[in-house]
Coordinates of N, CA and C in Angstrom, one line a residue:
E1 N 80.5 137.8 108.4 CA 79.1 137.5 108.3 C 79.5 136.4 106.9
Q2 N 80.1 136.6 106.2 CA 79.9 135.6 104.5 C 80.5 134.6 105.2
I3 N 81.8 134.5 105.6 CA 82.3 133.3 106.4 C 81.3 132.1 106.8
K4 N 80.9 133.1 107.7 CA 80.0 132.1 108.5 C 78.8 131.3 108.1
T5 N 78.4 132.2 106.9 CA 77.2 131.4 106.1 C 78.1 130.1 105.0
I6 N 79.5 130.6 104.5 CA 80.1 129.7 103.6 C 80.4 128.2 104.7
I7 N 80.8 128.4 105.4 CA 81.7 127.0 106.5 C 80.6 126.0 106.3
P8 N 79.1 126.3 106.7 CA 78.2 125.2 106.7 C 77.9 124.4 105.4
V9 N 77.9 125.1 104.3 CA 78.2 125.1 102.8 C 79.0 123.7 102.4
L10 N 80.6 124.3 102.9 CA 81.8 123.7 102.7 C 81.5 122.4 103.1
K11 N 81.0 122.0 104.4 CA 80.6 121.4 105.4 C 79.6 120.4 104.8
D12 N 78.5 120.6 104.3 CA 77.3 120.0 103.6 C 78.2 119.4 102.1
E13 N 79.1 120.0 101.4 CA 80.2 120.0 100.1 C 80.6 118.2 100.3
A14 N 81.4 118.3 101.9 CA 81.9 117.7 102.0 C 81.4 116.0 102.3
T15 N 80.4 116.5 103.4 CA 79.7 115.6 103.5 C 79.1 115.0 102.4
A16 N 78.6 115.4 101.4 CA 77.8 115.0 100.3 C 78.8 114.3 99.4
R17 N 80.3 114.8 99.3 CA 81.4 114.0 98.6 C 81.7 112.5 99.3
E18 N 82.0 112.7 100.6 CA 82.1 111.5 101.5 C 80.5 110.2 101.1
I19 N 79.5 110.7 101.2 CA 78.8 109.6 101.3 C 78.8 109.3 99.9
K20 N 78.9 110.0 98.7 CA 79.0 109.7 97.3 C 80.2 108.4 97.2
R21 N 81.3 109.3 97.7 CA 82.6 108.0 97.7 C 82.2 106.8 98.6
I22 N 81.6 107.0 99.7 CA 81.3 105.4 100.3 C 80.1 104.9 99.4
R23 N 79.3 105.4 98.9 CA 78.5 104.5 97.9 C 79.3 103.6 96.9
Y24 N 80.1 104.7 96.2 CA 80.9 104.2 95.1 C 81.7 102.7 95.3
L25 N 82.2 103.0 96.7 CA 83.1 101.8 97.4 C 82.2 100.8 97.5
L26 N 80.8 101.1 97.9 CA 80.0 100.0 98.1 C 79.5 99.3 96.7
Q27 N 79.6 100.0 95.7 CA 79.0 99.4 94.7 C 80.3 98.8 93.9
R28 N 81.5 98.8 94.3 CA 82.4 98.6 93.7 C 83.0 97.1 94.2
S29 N 82.9 97.3 95.7 CA 83.3 96.0 96.5 C 82.4 94.8 96.3
G30 N 81.5 94.5 95.8 CA 80.9 93.0 95.4 C 80.1 92.8 96.6
I31 N 80.4 93.4 97.6 CA 79.3 92.9 98.7 C 77.7 93.2 98.2
K32 N 76.8 92.0 98.1 CA 75.6 91.9 97.3 C 74.4 92.3 98.8
R33 N 74.6 92.1 99.7 CA 73.7 92.5 100.4 C 74.5 92.9 101.8
V34 N 74.3 94.4 102.2 CA 74.7 94.8 103.4 C 74.6 93.9 104.6
K35 N 76.1 93.7 105.5 CA 75.3 92.9 106.7 C 75.8 93.8 107.9
R36 N 75.7 94.1 109.0 CA 76.2 94.8 109.9 C 76.5 94.1 111.2
L37 N 77.2 94.3 111.9 CA 77.7 93.7 113.1 C 76.7 93.8 114.0
E38 N 75.7 94.8 114.4 CA 74.8 95.5 114.9 C 73.5 94.5 114.9
D39 N 73.5 93.8 113.8 CA 72.3 93.0 113.3 C 72.5 91.6 113.6
F40 N 74.0 91.2 114.1 CA 73.9 89.9 113.9 C 73.6 89.0 115.7
D41 N 73.4 88.0 115.6 CA 72.6 87.7 116.4 C 73.5 86.7 117.2
W42 N 74.4 87.3 118.6 CA 75.4 86.5 119.6 C 74.8 85.5 120.0
K43 N 73.4 85.8 120.6 CA 73.1 84.9 121.4 C 72.6 83.5 121.2
F44 N 72.5 83.6 119.2 CA 72.3 82.2 118.9 C 73.3 81.3 119.2
N45 N 74.3 81.7 119.1 CA 75.6 80.7 119.2 C 76.7 81.5 120.5
P46 N 76.5 81.6 121.7 CA 77.2 82.2 122.5 C 78.9 82.1 122.7
G47 N 79.0 81.1 121.9 CA 80.4 80.5 122.1 C 81.1 81.3 120.9
L48 N 80.6 81.9 120.0 CA 81.4 82.8 119.0 C 82.4 83.6 119.6
P49 N 83.6 83.6 118.9 CA 84.6 84.5 119.8 C 84.5 86.1 119.6
R50 N 83.3 86.5 120.3 CA 82.7 87.9 120.0 C 83.6 89.0 120.4
N51 N 84.7 88.8 121.2 CA 85.5 89.7 121.8 C 86.6 90.0 120.6
E52 N 86.8 89.0 119.8 CA 88.2 88.8 119.1 C 87.3 89.8 117.6
I53 N 86.3 89.3 117.5 CA 85.9 90.0 116.2 C 85.2 91.4 116.3
M54 N 84.8 91.9 117.3 CA 84.8 93.5 118.0 C 86.2 93.7 117.6
A55 N 87.4 93.4 118.0 CA 89.0 94.0 118.5 C 89.2 94.1 116.6
L56 N 88.7 93.2 116.2 CA 88.9 93.5 114.4 C 87.9 94.3 113.9
S57 N 87.0 94.7 114.4 CA 86.3 95.6 114.4 C 86.5 97.2 114.0
Q58 N 87.6 97.3 115.1 CA 88.2 98.7 115.9 C 89.4 98.9 114.8
S59 N 89.7 97.6 114.2 CA 91.3 97.7 113.0 C 91.3 99.2 112.0
S60 N 92.1 99.7 112.0 CA 92.1 100.5 110.7 C 92.5 99.6 109.4
W61 N 92.0 99.2 108.9 CA 92.6 98.3 107.7 C 93.3 99.4 106.5
G62 N 92.9 100.0 106.5 CA 93.7 100.9 105.6 C 95.3 101.3 105.6
T63 N 95.5 101.6 107.0 CA 97.1 101.4 107.4 C 97.8 100.6 108.3
D64 N 96.8 99.6 109.3 CA 97.2 98.8 109.7 C 97.2 97.2 108.7
V65 N 98.0 96.5 108.4 CA 98.1 95.4 107.5 C 97.8 94.4 108.6
K66 N 96.6 93.9 108.8 CA 96.2 92.8 109.4 C 95.7 91.5 108.6
N67 N 95.6 90.2 108.9 CA 94.8 89.0 108.3 C 94.4 88.8 109.2
A68 N 92.8 88.1 108.9 CA 92.5 87.2 109.7 C 91.7 86.2 108.9
V69 N 91.6 85.0 109.4 CA 91.1 83.9 109.3 C 90.0 83.3 109.9
L70 N 88.8 83.3 109.5 CA 87.9 82.8 110.4 C 87.3 81.2 109.7
I71 N 87.5 80.5 110.8 CA 87.3 78.9 110.6 C 86.2 78.4 111.1
G72 N 85.5 77.6 110.7 CA 84.2 77.0 111.2 C 83.4 76.3 110.2
P73 N 82.6 75.3 110.9 CA 81.2 75.1 109.7 C 80.2 75.5 108.9
S74 N 79.9 75.4 108.0 CA 78.7 76.3 107.2 C 77.6 76.4 108.1
G75 N 77.3 77.8 108.0 CA 76.2 78.6 108.8 C 76.1 78.8 110.1
V76 N 77.7 79.1 110.6 CA 77.9 79.5 111.8 C 78.0 81.0 111.7
G77 N 77.9 81.8 110.4 CA 77.8 83.3 110.6 C 79.1 84.0 110.1
K78 N 79.7 83.0 109.7 CA 81.4 83.4 109.1 C 81.5 84.6 107.9
S79 N 80.5 84.2 107.2 CA 80.4 85.3 105.9 C 79.7 86.2 106.3
H80 N 78.8 86.2 107.2 CA 78.3 87.4 107.8 C 78.6 88.3 108.6
L81 N 79.8 88.0 109.3 CA 80.8 88.9 110.2 C 81.9 89.4 109.5
A82 N 82.0 88.3 108.4 CA 83.5 89.2 107.3 C 82.9 90.1 106.5
S83 N 81.4 89.8 105.9 CA 81.1 91.1 105.2 C 80.8 92.1 106.1
A84 N 80.3 92.0 107.5 CA 80.0 93.1 108.3 C 81.2 94.0 108.4
L85 N 82.4 93.1 108.5 CA 83.8 93.9 109.0 C 84.3 94.5 107.2
C86 N 84.1 94.5 106.6 CA 84.1 95.2 105.2 C 83.1 96.1 104.9
Y87 N 81.9 96.1 105.6 CA 81.0 97.2 105.3 C 81.5 98.3 106.6
Q88 N 82.2 98.0 107.4 CA 82.6 99.0 108.4 C 83.9 99.8 107.5
A89 N 84.9 99.1 107.2 CA 85.9 99.4 106.5 C 85.7 100.7 105.6
I90 N 84.5 100.1 104.4 CA 83.5 100.9 103.5 C 83.4 102.6 104.0
Q91 N 82.6 102.4 105.3 CA 82.3 103.2 106.2 C 83.3 104.4 106.7
K92 N 84.8 103.8 106.3 CA 85.6 104.8 106.9 C 86.6 105.1 105.7
G93 N 85.8 104.9 104.6 CA 86.7 105.1 103.4 C 87.2 104.3 103.1
I94 N 87.6 103.4 103.1 CA 88.7 102.3 102.6 C 88.2 101.0 101.5
P95 N 88.8 101.2 100.3 CA 88.9 100.5 99.1 C 88.5 98.9 99.6
T96 N 87.7 98.2 99.5 CA 87.5 96.9 100.2 C 86.6 95.7 98.8
A97 N 87.2 94.7 98.8 CA 86.5 93.5 97.8 C 86.2 92.6 98.7
F98 N 84.7 91.9 98.2 CA 84.4 91.1 99.0 C 84.4 89.9 98.0
I99 N 84.7 88.6 97.7 CA 84.3 87.9 96.9 C 84.4 86.5 97.4
T100 N 83.7 85.9 96.7 CA 83.7 84.2 97.1 C 84.8 83.8 96.2
C101 N 85.7 82.5 96.8 CA 87.0 81.8 95.9 C 86.1 81.3 94.8
F102 N 85.0 80.7 94.6 CA 84.3 80.3 93.7 C 84.0 81.2 92.7
D103 N 83.7 82.5 92.8 CA 83.6 83.6 92.0 C 85.0 83.9 91.2
L104 N 86.0 84.1 92.2 CA 87.2 84.8 91.9 C 87.6 83.7 91.0
V105 N 87.9 82.5 91.2 CA 88.3 81.6 90.5 C 87.6 81.4 88.9
S106 N 86.1 81.3 88.8 CA 85.5 81.7 87.8 C 85.6 82.7 86.8
R107 N 86.1 84.0 87.9 CA 86.5 85.4 86.7 C 87.7 85.3 86.1
L108 N 88.9 84.7 87.1 CA 90.0 84.5 86.7 C 90.2 84.0 85.2
K109 N 89.0 82.7 85.4 CA 89.3 81.5 84.1 C 88.5 82.2 83.0
R110 N 87.4 83.4 83.2 CA 86.8 84.4 82.0 C 87.7 85.1 81.5
S111 N 88.6 85.7 82.4 CA 89.0 87.0 82.2 C 89.9 87.2 80.9
T112 N 89.5 88.4 80.1 CA 90.2 88.6 78.9 C 91.5 89.4 79.7
G113 N 91.4 90.2 80.6 CA 92.5 91.0 80.9 C 93.0 90.6 82.6
K114 N 93.5 89.1 82.4 CA 93.5 88.4 83.9 C 95.2 89.6 84.4
H115 N 95.8 89.8 84.3 CA 97.1 90.5 84.8 C 96.4 91.5 85.4
A116 N 95.4 92.3 85.4 CA 94.6 94.0 85.2 C 93.9 93.3 86.4
M117 N 93.2 92.3 86.6 CA 92.2 91.4 87.8 C 93.2 91.3 88.6
L118 N 94.2 90.1 88.3 CA 95.4 89.9 89.6 C 95.9 90.9 90.1
Q119 N 96.2 92.0 89.8 CA 96.5 93.3 90.1 C 95.6 93.6 91.1
Y120 N 94.8 94.2 90.6 CA 93.5 94.7 91.7 C 93.1 93.8 92.9
Y121 N 93.0 92.9 92.5 CA 93.1 91.5 94.2 C 94.2 92.0 94.9
S122 N 95.1 92.2 94.5 CA 96.5 92.1 95.1 C 96.7 93.1 95.8
T123 N 96.2 94.1 95.5 CA 96.4 95.6 95.8 C 95.3 96.5 96.8
V124 N 94.1 95.8 96.3 CA 92.8 96.4 97.2 C 93.5 96.6 98.5
K125 N 92.8 97.7 99.2 CA 93.3 97.7 100.7 C 92.8 96.4 101.8
L126 N 91.7 95.9 101.2 CA 91.2 95.0 102.4 C 90.3 94.0 101.2
L127 N 91.0 92.9 101.3 CA 90.2 91.9 100.6 C 89.5 90.9 101.2
C128 N 88.4 90.1 101.1 CA 88.1 89.1 101.8 C 87.3 87.8 100.6
L129 N 88.2 87.3 101.0 CA 88.2 85.9 100.5 C 87.1 84.6 100.9
D130 N 86.1 85.0 100.7 CA 84.5 84.2 101.3 C 84.8 82.5 100.5
E131 N 84.5 81.5 101.4 CA 84.3 80.3 101.5 C 85.1 79.6 101.0
L132 N 86.8 79.6 101.3 CA 87.6 78.9 100.9 C 87.3 77.7 101.5
G133 N 87.8 76.4 100.5 CA 87.2 75.1 100.8 C 86.0 74.5 100.3
Y134 N 85.5 75.4 99.5 CA 84.1 74.6 98.8 C 84.6 74.5 97.2
V135 N 85.3 75.2 96.7 CA 85.8 74.6 95.6 C 87.3 74.4 95.4
F136 N 87.8 73.3 94.2 CA 88.8 72.7 94.2 C 89.6 73.4 93.0
P137 N 90.6 74.4 93.1 CA 91.1 75.1 92.3 C 92.3 74.1 91.4
N138 N 92.2 74.3 90.1 CA 93.3 73.6 89.1 C 94.5 74.5 89.7
H139 N 96.0 73.5 89.3 CA 96.9 74.3 89.3 C 97.1 75.7 89.5
E140 N 96.7 76.2 88.2 CA 97.1 77.4 87.8 C 95.9 78.0 88.4
Q141 N 95.0 78.0 89.0 CA 93.8 78.9 89.7 C 94.7 79.0 91.1
A142 N 95.5 77.8 91.8 CA 95.5 77.7 93.0 C 96.7 78.7 93.0
N143 N 97.6 79.1 92.0 CA 98.9 79.5 91.9 C 98.2 81.2 91.8
D144 N 97.2 81.2 91.5 CA 96.8 83.0 90.8 C 96.4 83.0 92.6
I145 N 95.7 82.3 93.3 CA 95.3 82.6 94.7 C 96.6 83.0 95.2
F146 N 97.3 82.5 95.4 CA 98.6 82.0 96.2 C 99.5 83.6 95.8
Q147 N 99.1 83.9 94.4 CA 100.3 85.3 94.0 C 99.2 86.3 94.8
I148 N 98.4 85.9 94.7 CA 97.3 87.7 95.4 C 97.4 87.4 96.6
I149 N 97.7 86.3 97.4 CA 97.8 86.6 98.9 C 99.4 87.1 99.2
S150 N 99.7 86.3 98.5 CA 101.8 86.8 98.7 C 102.2 88.2 98.4
K151 N 101.4 88.6 97.4 CA 101.8 90.2 97.2 C 101.2 91.0 98.3
R152 N 99.8 90.5 98.5 CA 99.3 91.6 99.7 C 99.9 91.2 101.1
S153 N 100.8 90.4 101.5 CA 100.9 90.1 102.9 C 101.7 91.2 103.4
E154 N 102.7 91.7 102.8 CA 102.8 92.9 103.8 C 102.3 94.4 103.3
L155 N 101.5 94.5 102.3 CA 100.8 95.7 102.1 C 99.4 95.8 102.2
A156 N 98.5 94.8 102.3 CA 97.2 95.1 102.6 C 96.6 94.0 103.2
S157 N 95.5 94.3 103.8 CA 94.8 93.4 104.6 C 94.1 92.6 104.0
T158 N 94.0 91.0 104.5 CA 93.2 90.0 104.1 C 92.3 89.3 104.8
I159 N 91.1 88.9 105.0 CA 89.8 88.3 105.7 C 89.8 86.8 104.8
V160 N 90.0 85.7 105.0 CA 89.2 84.5 104.5 C 88.5 83.8 105.3
T161 N 87.2 83.4 105.1 CA 86.6 82.7 105.6 C 86.5 80.8 105.3
T162 N 86.7 79.9 105.6 CA 86.8 79.1 105.4 C 86.0 77.7 106.4
N163 N 85.7 76.5 105.7 CA 85.3 75.6 106.7 C 86.1 74.6 107.0
L164 N 87.5 74.7 106.7 CA 88.9 73.9 106.7 C 89.9 74.5 108.0
I165 N 89.9 73.8 108.6 CA 91.1 74.2 109.4 C 92.5 74.0 109.0
P166 N 93.3 74.6 109.3 CA 94.7 74.6 108.6 C 95.3 73.1 107.9
S167 N 95.1 72.9 108.8 CA 95.7 71.2 108.3 C 95.3 70.4 107.2
Q168 N 93.7 70.8 107.3 CA 93.2 70.6 105.8 C 93.2 71.2 104.6
W169 N 94.4 72.4 104.6 CA 94.1 73.1 103.4 C 95.0 72.7 102.2
G170 N 95.5 71.2 102.5 CA 95.9 70.5 101.8 C 95.6 69.7 100.2
K171 N 94.0 69.8 101.1 CA 92.8 69.3 100.2 C 92.7 69.9 99.1
I172 N 92.9 71.2 99.0 CA 92.3 72.2 97.8 C 93.8 72.7 97.1
F173 N 94.7 72.5 97.9 CA 96.1 73.2 97.4 C 97.2 72.1 97.7
E174 N 97.9 72.0 96.7 CA 99.4 71.2 97.2 C 100.1 71.4 98.2
A175 N 100.5 70.4 98.7 CA 101.1 70.6 100.3 C 102.1 71.9 100.5
S176 N 102.8 72.2 99.4 CA 103.6 73.3 99.6 C 103.4 74.7 99.1
T177 N 101.9 74.6 98.5 CA 101.4 76.0 98.0 C 100.5 76.5 99.5
A178 N 100.0 75.1 99.8 CA 99.2 75.4 101.0 C 99.9 75.8 102.5
T179 N 101.2 75.7 102.2 CA 102.2 76.0 103.7 C 102.5 77.3 103.3
A180 N 102.5 77.6 101.9 CA 102.9 79.2 101.8 C 102.2 80.1 101.8
I181 N 100.8 79.9 101.8 CA 99.6 80.9 101.8 C 99.4 80.8 103.3
L182 N 99.0 80.0 103.7 CA 99.2 79.9 105.4 C 100.2 80.7 106.1
D183 N 101.7 80.8 105.8 CA 102.5 81.4 106.3 C 102.3 83.0 105.8
R184 N 101.9 83.3 104.9 CA 101.6 84.9 104.5 C 100.2 85.2 105.1
L185 N 99.2 84.3 105.5 CA 98.1 84.5 106.3 C 98.5 84.9 107.8
N186 N 99.6 84.1 108.2 CA 99.9 84.3 109.4 C 100.5 85.6 109.9
L187 N 101.1 86.0 109.2 CA 102.4 87.3 109.0 C 101.1 88.6 109.7
N188 N 101.1 89.0 110.5 CA 100.1 90.1 111.2 C 99.0 89.5 111.0
G189 N 98.5 88.1 111.4 CA 97.4 87.6 111.2 C 97.0 86.7 112.6
R190 N 95.6 86.7 112.5 CA 94.9 85.4 113.8 C 93.9 84.7 113.0
F191 N 93.7 83.4 113.5 CA 93.0 82.4 113.0 C 91.9 82.3 113.7
I192 N 90.8 82.4 113.9 CA 89.8 82.7 114.9 C 88.9 81.5 114.3
T193 N 88.5 80.5 115.4 CA 87.5 79.7 115.3 C 86.0 79.8 115.6
C194 N 85.2 79.4 114.9 CA 84.1 80.2 115.3 C 83.1 78.8 114.8
E195 N 82.5 78.0 116.5 CA 82.0 76.8 116.7 C 80.5 77.4 116.8
G196 N 79.6 76.2 116.5 CA 77.9 76.6 117.0 C 77.1 75.7 116.0
R197 N 76.0 76.2 116.4 CA 75.1 75.7 115.2 C 74.7 76.2 114.1
S198 N 74.6 76.1 113.3 CA 73.9 76.7 111.8 C 72.8 77.5 112.1
Y199 N 73.2 79.0 111.7 CA 71.6 79.7 111.9 C 70.4 79.6 110.6
R200 N 71.0 78.6 109.7 CA 70.4 78.1 108.5 C 69.2 77.3 109.1
S201 N 69.5 76.6 110.2 CA 68.4 75.7 110.7 C 67.4 76.4 111.8
K202 N 67.8 77.5 112.2 CA 66.8 78.7 112.9 C 66.1 79.0 112.4
K203 N 66.0 79.4 110.9 CA 64.9 80.2 109.8 C 63.9 78.8 109.9

């Protein structure tokens, strides 16, 4: 009888611990507003690669190293989809970081503990680097981004959203750095083109 009453209590404790952990991971992730795949309006842009995104949503980011680069013009929903994938990973208990390229460059510039910051972004289980292509890093900053992606390439998963097709990455990085970054992301990776109208024009 005593065991029967203990088991539900243990289950409740385990559930409470899991909720607390997910809340902690969400707070630490950098996601400012939760976006969910269930809330995404696929009908507005029926040409978006829904099947590919949903296949990614089934990924076990924590154990399988996968990279995804979402490419498309501003406003088609790349950041919403990437943030939703990150939120799903957090729900599975996977440590995740979501940050715009602008914020990453700014943080590294201001940081007094740059090595620790580079180490964190290089090793967190899932990193989303949002809006690559809207900021022009200097040589040192570009090298930092390369180091992060390079260290992650066979150890952890990375999602990138960008308005630039791969052949245009030379606009923000030196040609050799652009090639090296693309090579690393191509490893266990897929480049997904997102085309359509801007959701911002809908509002």
